[in-house]
Short mmCIF file of N, CA, C and O in Angstrom, two decimals:
data_model
loop_
_atom_site.label_atom_id
_atom_site.label_comp_id
_atom_site.label_asym_id
_atom_site.label_seq_id
_atom_site.Cartn_x
_atom_site.Cartn_y
_atom_site.Cartn_z
N MET A 1 -29.09 33.44 -30.20
CA MET A 1 -29.98 33.97 -29.10
C MET A 1 -30.66 35.32 -29.60
O MET A 1 -30.02 36.05 -30.19
N LYS A 2 -31.92 35.41 -29.51
CA LYS A 2 -32.56 36.64 -29.94
C LYS A 2 -32.16 37.78 -29.17
O LYS A 2 -31.92 37.70 -28.04
N LYS A 3 -32.08 38.87 -29.92
CA LYS A 3 -31.60 40.12 -29.24
C LYS A 3 -32.27 40.47 -28.05
O LYS A 3 -31.84 40.91 -26.96
N LYS A 4 -33.72 40.23 -28.00
CA LYS A 4 -34.58 40.55 -26.81
C LYS A 4 -33.94 39.81 -25.64
O LYS A 4 -33.96 40.32 -24.50
N TYR A 5 -33.64 38.58 -25.72
CA TYR A 5 -33.13 37.87 -24.65
C TYR A 5 -31.67 38.18 -24.19
O TYR A 5 -31.45 38.19 -23.03
N GLU A 6 -30.97 38.67 -25.18
CA GLU A 6 -29.62 39.25 -24.79
C GLU A 6 -29.72 40.48 -24.05
O GLU A 6 -29.08 40.61 -22.98
N VAL A 7 -30.78 41.32 -24.40
CA VAL A 7 -31.01 42.53 -23.63
C VAL A 7 -31.32 42.24 -22.12
O VAL A 7 -30.95 42.73 -21.13
N LEU A 8 -32.40 41.28 -21.98
CA LEU A 8 -32.97 40.86 -20.70
C LEU A 8 -31.77 40.34 -19.98
O LEU A 8 -31.65 40.53 -18.76
N PHE A 9 -30.97 39.45 -20.52
CA PHE A 9 -29.81 38.72 -19.67
C PHE A 9 -28.89 39.86 -19.34
O PHE A 9 -28.44 39.83 -18.18
N TYR A 10 -28.60 40.88 -20.10
CA TYR A 10 -27.65 41.85 -19.81
C TYR A 10 -28.18 42.64 -18.62
O TYR A 10 -27.36 43.05 -17.64
N ILE A 11 -29.55 43.04 -18.68
CA ILE A 11 -30.04 43.91 -17.59
C ILE A 11 -30.08 43.16 -16.30
O ILE A 11 -29.73 43.63 -15.20
N ASP A 12 -30.45 41.83 -16.37
CA ASP A 12 -30.32 41.01 -15.10
C ASP A 12 -28.93 40.82 -14.61
O ASP A 12 -28.78 41.04 -13.37
N LYS A 13 -28.00 40.83 -15.45
CA LYS A 13 -26.61 40.66 -15.01
C LYS A 13 -26.17 42.02 -14.34
O LYS A 13 -25.58 41.97 -13.29
N LEU A 14 -26.41 43.12 -14.94
CA LEU A 14 -26.10 44.41 -14.37
C LEU A 14 -26.72 44.70 -13.13
O LEU A 14 -26.18 45.18 -12.19
N SER A 15 -28.04 44.23 -12.97
CA SER A 15 -28.81 44.53 -11.75
C SER A 15 -28.17 43.73 -10.67
O SER A 15 -28.34 44.06 -9.47
N THR A 16 -27.67 42.49 -10.96
CA THR A 16 -27.25 41.64 -9.98
C THR A 16 -25.85 42.20 -9.50
O THR A 16 -25.43 42.25 -8.33
N GLN A 17 -24.96 42.81 -10.35
CA GLN A 17 -23.80 43.40 -10.13
C GLN A 17 -23.85 44.71 -9.32
O GLN A 17 -23.07 45.02 -8.51
N LYS A 18 -24.89 45.48 -9.64
CA LYS A 18 -25.03 46.73 -8.92
C LYS A 18 -25.46 46.52 -7.41
O LYS A 18 -25.82 45.52 -7.00
N ASN A 19 -25.29 47.54 -6.73
CA ASN A 19 -25.65 47.49 -5.21
C ASN A 19 -27.10 47.32 -5.00
O ASN A 19 -27.85 48.20 -5.33
N GLN A 20 -27.43 46.11 -4.63
CA GLN A 20 -28.96 45.91 -4.40
C GLN A 20 -29.53 46.44 -3.25
O GLN A 20 -30.66 46.54 -2.98
N ASN A 21 -28.66 47.10 -2.35
CA ASN A 21 -29.23 47.79 -1.20
C ASN A 21 -29.72 49.22 -1.62
O ASN A 21 -30.31 49.82 -0.72
N ASN A 22 -29.43 49.62 -2.62
CA ASN A 22 -29.79 50.89 -3.29
C ASN A 22 -30.63 50.69 -4.55
O ASN A 22 -30.02 50.49 -5.54
N PRO A 23 -32.00 50.54 -4.40
CA PRO A 23 -32.83 50.30 -5.63
C PRO A 23 -32.62 51.16 -6.73
O PRO A 23 -32.86 50.81 -7.81
N SER A 24 -32.32 52.42 -6.50
CA SER A 24 -32.07 53.44 -7.68
C SER A 24 -30.88 53.03 -8.54
O SER A 24 -30.80 53.34 -9.75
N LYS A 25 -30.07 52.16 -8.06
CA LYS A 25 -28.92 51.67 -8.83
C LYS A 25 -29.19 50.48 -9.72
O LYS A 25 -28.51 50.05 -10.56
N MET A 26 -30.46 50.02 -9.59
CA MET A 26 -30.96 48.88 -10.39
C MET A 26 -31.85 49.23 -11.46
O MET A 26 -32.53 48.43 -12.10
N LEU A 27 -31.93 50.62 -11.72
CA LEU A 27 -32.59 51.19 -12.74
C LEU A 27 -31.77 51.51 -14.08
O LEU A 27 -30.72 51.98 -13.85
N PHE A 28 -32.28 51.33 -15.24
CA PHE A 28 -31.57 51.65 -16.42
C PHE A 28 -32.28 52.41 -17.37
O PHE A 28 -33.48 52.17 -17.64
N SER A 29 -31.63 53.51 -17.96
CA SER A 29 -32.26 54.20 -19.09
C SER A 29 -31.90 53.61 -20.38
O SER A 29 -30.94 52.88 -20.55
N THR A 30 -32.66 53.98 -21.41
CA THR A 30 -32.49 53.54 -22.76
C THR A 30 -31.15 53.93 -23.21
O THR A 30 -30.47 53.16 -23.85
N LYS A 31 -30.75 55.10 -22.86
CA LYS A 31 -29.51 55.68 -23.43
C LYS A 31 -28.27 54.85 -22.83
O LYS A 31 -27.37 54.45 -23.52
N GLU A 32 -28.44 54.53 -21.54
CA GLU A 32 -27.42 53.80 -20.77
C GLU A 32 -27.23 52.31 -21.36
O GLU A 32 -26.18 51.92 -21.63
N LEU A 33 -28.38 51.69 -21.47
CA LEU A 33 -28.42 50.39 -22.12
C LEU A 33 -27.96 50.33 -23.57
O LEU A 33 -27.19 49.42 -24.05
N ALA A 34 -28.32 51.44 -24.44
CA ALA A 34 -27.87 51.38 -25.84
C ALA A 34 -26.30 51.39 -25.88
O ALA A 34 -25.76 50.86 -26.73
N SER A 35 -25.77 52.29 -24.91
CA SER A 35 -24.41 52.45 -24.84
C SER A 35 -23.67 51.05 -24.51
O SER A 35 -22.70 50.72 -25.12
N TYR A 36 -24.23 50.53 -23.48
CA TYR A 36 -23.68 49.22 -23.03
C TYR A 36 -23.73 48.11 -24.06
O TYR A 36 -22.70 47.36 -24.34
N LEU A 37 -24.86 48.09 -24.70
CA LEU A 37 -25.14 46.96 -25.70
C LEU A 37 -24.75 47.26 -26.99
O LEU A 37 -24.78 46.32 -28.03
N ASN A 38 -24.42 48.45 -27.41
CA ASN A 38 -24.02 48.90 -28.72
C ASN A 38 -25.28 48.63 -29.65
O ASN A 38 -25.11 48.09 -30.88
N ILE A 39 -26.30 49.10 -29.28
CA ILE A 39 -27.72 48.92 -30.04
C ILE A 39 -28.20 50.27 -30.25
O ILE A 39 -28.28 51.16 -29.39
N GLN A 40 -28.81 50.73 -31.43
CA GLN A 40 -29.45 51.90 -31.69
C GLN A 40 -30.57 52.09 -30.76
O GLN A 40 -31.28 51.09 -30.39
N ARG A 41 -30.75 53.27 -30.15
CA ARG A 41 -31.80 53.48 -29.13
C ARG A 41 -33.10 53.26 -29.66
O ARG A 41 -33.96 52.67 -28.90
N SER A 42 -33.50 53.53 -30.83
CA SER A 42 -34.86 53.25 -31.37
C SER A 42 -34.98 51.67 -31.35
O SER A 42 -36.15 51.33 -31.02
N ASN A 43 -34.17 50.88 -31.84
CA ASN A 43 -34.25 49.41 -31.88
C ASN A 43 -34.30 48.96 -30.39
O ASN A 43 -35.10 48.04 -30.21
N LEU A 44 -33.56 49.50 -29.52
CA LEU A 44 -33.62 49.02 -28.16
C LEU A 44 -34.94 49.42 -27.44
O LEU A 44 -35.41 48.54 -26.79
N SER A 45 -35.38 50.63 -27.74
CA SER A 45 -36.75 50.98 -27.20
C SER A 45 -37.62 50.00 -27.58
O SER A 45 -38.61 49.78 -26.66
N ALA A 46 -37.81 49.48 -28.84
CA ALA A 46 -38.80 48.67 -29.22
C ALA A 46 -38.58 47.34 -28.49
O ALA A 46 -39.65 46.66 -28.10
N ILE A 47 -37.47 46.89 -28.19
CA ILE A 47 -37.20 45.59 -27.50
C ILE A 47 -37.60 45.80 -26.03
O ILE A 47 -38.26 44.87 -25.45
N LEU A 48 -37.19 46.91 -25.44
CA LEU A 48 -37.60 47.16 -24.11
C LEU A 48 -39.16 47.19 -23.91
O LEU A 48 -39.74 46.57 -22.96
N ASN A 49 -39.77 47.83 -24.77
CA ASN A 49 -41.30 47.92 -24.74
C ASN A 49 -41.96 46.48 -24.83
O ASN A 49 -42.98 46.21 -24.19
N GLU A 50 -41.29 45.70 -25.65
CA GLU A 50 -41.88 44.26 -25.88
C GLU A 50 -41.68 43.47 -24.52
O GLU A 50 -42.49 42.82 -24.05
N LEU A 51 -40.53 43.66 -23.91
CA LEU A 51 -40.22 43.09 -22.62
C LEU A 51 -41.12 43.54 -21.46
O LEU A 51 -41.53 42.75 -20.56
N VAL A 52 -41.46 44.82 -21.57
CA VAL A 52 -42.52 45.33 -20.58
C VAL A 52 -43.73 44.68 -20.76
O VAL A 52 -44.49 44.37 -19.80
N ARG A 53 -44.30 44.56 -22.06
CA ARG A 53 -45.58 43.89 -22.42
C ARG A 53 -45.61 42.45 -21.92
O ARG A 53 -46.59 41.88 -21.48
N GLU A 54 -44.41 41.72 -21.98
CA GLU A 54 -44.28 40.31 -21.57
C GLU A 54 -44.07 40.33 -19.99
O GLU A 54 -43.82 39.24 -19.44
N ASN A 55 -44.18 41.46 -19.29
CA ASN A 55 -43.87 41.51 -17.80
C ASN A 55 -42.62 40.95 -17.45
O ASN A 55 -42.36 40.51 -16.27
N LYS A 56 -41.61 41.15 -18.09
CA LYS A 56 -40.24 40.83 -17.71
C LYS A 56 -39.39 41.99 -17.36
O LYS A 56 -38.47 41.89 -16.53
N LEU A 57 -39.89 43.20 -17.72
CA LEU A 57 -39.35 44.43 -17.24
C LEU A 57 -40.45 45.35 -16.66
O LEU A 57 -41.50 45.20 -17.21
N GLU A 58 -40.04 46.25 -15.87
CA GLU A 58 -40.97 47.26 -15.29
C GLU A 58 -40.32 48.50 -15.98
O GLU A 58 -39.26 48.84 -16.04
N LYS A 59 -41.44 49.46 -16.43
CA LYS A 59 -41.10 50.68 -16.99
C LYS A 59 -41.59 51.76 -16.00
O LYS A 59 -42.59 51.76 -15.61
N ILE A 60 -40.54 52.61 -15.78
CA ILE A 60 -40.92 53.70 -14.80
C ILE A 60 -40.88 54.97 -15.63
O ILE A 60 -39.77 55.42 -16.05
N SER A 61 -42.09 55.68 -15.57
CA SER A 61 -42.25 56.82 -16.44
C SER A 61 -41.49 57.97 -15.81
O SER A 61 -41.27 58.15 -14.57
N GLY A 62 -41.03 58.85 -16.63
CA GLY A 62 -40.35 60.14 -16.22
C GLY A 62 -39.37 60.53 -17.29
O GLY A 62 -39.46 60.04 -18.41
N ARG A 63 -38.40 61.40 -16.96
CA ARG A 63 -37.36 61.85 -17.81
C ARG A 63 -36.05 61.58 -17.33
O ARG A 63 -35.79 62.32 -16.32
N PRO A 64 -35.29 60.77 -17.75
CA PRO A 64 -35.59 59.65 -18.72
C PRO A 64 -36.37 58.57 -18.18
O PRO A 64 -36.52 58.36 -16.91
N VAL A 65 -37.04 57.77 -19.20
CA VAL A 65 -37.76 56.68 -18.83
C VAL A 65 -36.80 55.59 -18.33
O VAL A 65 -35.66 55.45 -18.85
N LEU A 66 -36.99 55.02 -17.23
CA LEU A 66 -36.25 54.08 -16.70
C LEU A 66 -36.85 52.59 -16.58
O LEU A 66 -37.96 52.28 -16.67
N TYR A 67 -35.87 51.59 -16.75
CA TYR A 67 -36.45 50.21 -16.66
C TYR A 67 -35.71 49.30 -15.56
O TYR A 67 -34.63 49.72 -15.32
N LYS A 68 -36.37 48.32 -15.13
CA LYS A 68 -35.71 47.41 -14.17
C LYS A 68 -36.42 46.05 -14.37
O LYS A 68 -37.40 45.97 -14.73
N ILE A 69 -35.61 45.04 -13.82
CA ILE A 69 -36.13 43.65 -13.87
C ILE A 69 -37.48 43.61 -13.18
O ILE A 69 -37.48 44.16 -11.98
N HIS A 70 -38.46 42.97 -13.74
CA HIS A 70 -39.73 42.84 -13.06
C HIS A 70 -39.52 41.98 -11.72
O HIS A 70 -39.07 40.83 -11.84
N ASN A 71 -39.96 42.53 -10.59
CA ASN A 71 -39.98 41.77 -9.34
C ASN A 71 -38.53 41.07 -9.04
O ASN A 71 -38.45 39.94 -8.70
N LYS A 72 -37.55 41.84 -9.26
CA LYS A 72 -36.18 41.31 -9.02
C LYS A 72 -36.10 41.33 -7.43
O LYS A 72 -36.24 42.23 -6.69
N LEU A 73 -35.85 40.03 -7.01
CA LEU A 73 -35.82 39.81 -5.44
C LEU A 73 -34.39 39.80 -4.98
O LEU A 73 -33.59 39.26 -5.55
N ASP A 74 -34.20 40.41 -3.95
CA ASP A 74 -32.95 40.46 -3.19
C ASP A 74 -33.01 39.07 -2.43
O ASP A 74 -33.90 38.65 -2.06
N GLU A 75 -31.80 38.40 -2.29
CA GLU A 75 -31.73 37.16 -1.67
C GLU A 75 -32.21 37.20 -0.13
O GLU A 75 -32.77 36.32 0.33
N ASN A 76 -32.21 38.44 0.45
CA ASN A 76 -32.71 38.59 1.73
C ASN A 76 -34.26 38.53 1.74
O ASN A 76 -34.87 38.36 2.74
N ASP A 77 -34.88 38.74 0.62
CA ASP A 77 -36.38 38.76 0.44
C ASP A 77 -36.93 37.32 0.42
O ASP A 77 -38.10 37.20 0.59
N LEU A 78 -36.10 36.43 0.06
CA LEU A 78 -36.55 35.02 -0.02
C LEU A 78 -36.88 34.42 1.23
O LEU A 78 -36.15 34.47 2.15
N ILE A 79 -38.00 33.84 1.42
CA ILE A 79 -38.47 33.30 2.74
C ILE A 79 -37.58 32.12 3.15
O ILE A 79 -37.37 32.14 4.41
N PHE A 80 -37.07 31.47 2.25
CA PHE A 80 -36.17 30.33 2.71
C PHE A 80 -34.94 30.80 3.43
O PHE A 80 -34.22 30.20 4.23
N ASN A 81 -34.39 32.00 2.95
CA ASN A 81 -33.26 32.59 3.50
C ASN A 81 -33.45 33.14 4.87
O ASN A 81 -32.56 33.60 5.62
N GLN A 82 -34.68 33.16 5.33
CA GLN A 82 -34.96 33.68 6.71
C GLN A 82 -35.21 32.55 7.76
O GLN A 82 -35.40 32.76 8.81
N LEU A 83 -35.10 31.41 7.20
CA LEU A 83 -35.32 30.17 8.18
C LEU A 83 -34.15 30.06 9.14
O LEU A 83 -33.02 30.25 8.73
N ILE A 84 -34.28 29.63 10.28
CA ILE A 84 -33.20 29.43 11.20
C ILE A 84 -32.47 28.18 10.68
O ILE A 84 -32.87 27.18 10.25
N GLY A 85 -31.07 28.32 10.78
CA GLY A 85 -30.22 27.33 10.26
C GLY A 85 -29.90 27.30 8.84
O GLY A 85 -29.09 26.59 8.41
N VAL A 86 -30.40 28.29 8.09
CA VAL A 86 -30.15 28.30 6.67
C VAL A 86 -28.65 28.52 6.43
O VAL A 86 -28.11 28.10 5.40
N ASN A 87 -27.99 29.26 7.28
CA ASN A 87 -26.50 29.51 7.01
C ASN A 87 -25.66 28.52 7.60
O ASN A 87 -24.45 28.61 7.90
N GLY A 88 -26.12 27.42 8.05
CA GLY A 88 -25.43 26.30 8.66
C GLY A 88 -25.20 26.36 10.27
O GLY A 88 -24.38 25.77 10.69
N SER A 89 -25.99 27.33 10.88
CA SER A 89 -25.79 27.64 12.18
C SER A 89 -26.26 26.45 13.16
O SER A 89 -25.89 26.39 14.21
N LEU A 90 -27.12 25.61 12.61
CA LEU A 90 -27.60 24.49 13.45
C LEU A 90 -26.64 23.29 13.19
O LEU A 90 -26.35 22.99 11.99
N ALA A 91 -26.26 22.52 14.22
CA ALA A 91 -25.53 21.28 14.02
C ALA A 91 -26.24 20.21 13.38
O ALA A 91 -27.65 20.15 13.51
N LYS A 92 -25.72 19.48 12.59
CA LYS A 92 -26.35 18.23 11.82
C LYS A 92 -26.61 17.22 12.91
O LYS A 92 -25.74 17.01 13.80
N PRO A 93 -27.71 16.58 12.84
CA PRO A 93 -28.03 15.64 13.84
C PRO A 93 -27.10 14.38 13.63
O PRO A 93 -26.70 14.02 12.52
N HIS A 94 -26.69 13.71 14.77
CA HIS A 94 -25.80 12.70 14.71
C HIS A 94 -26.68 11.27 15.02
O HIS A 94 -27.58 11.27 15.84
N SER A 95 -26.36 10.32 14.38
CA SER A 95 -27.05 9.09 14.42
C SER A 95 -26.52 8.35 15.63
O SER A 95 -25.21 8.30 15.72
N ARG A 96 -27.30 7.69 16.31
CA ARG A 96 -26.94 6.91 17.56
C ARG A 96 -26.57 5.55 17.12
O ARG A 96 -26.02 4.66 17.89
N TYR A 97 -27.02 5.11 15.92
CA TYR A 97 -26.77 3.78 15.52
C TYR A 97 -25.48 3.62 14.54
O TYR A 97 -25.16 4.24 13.85
#
């Protein structure tokens, strides 16, 4: 697997594990990711910038620069999860025949 996709997979995995009710916990610095992934920061920075150009990550300027998965949706944001009965609350129809 290309290193770029390993980085993207790892960020996605971490952002899923972190508390999604607090968006600030879904942000990652280059230093933090380099430590997790055991990659030199300069190499990781090049990979992260490539993922930003491909619209797979969002880059948030500041000190430190932070990254997050592009348009990461919480399951509560998905329209289908807002439908009545999605959680099994509606009884299944019974056949008369």
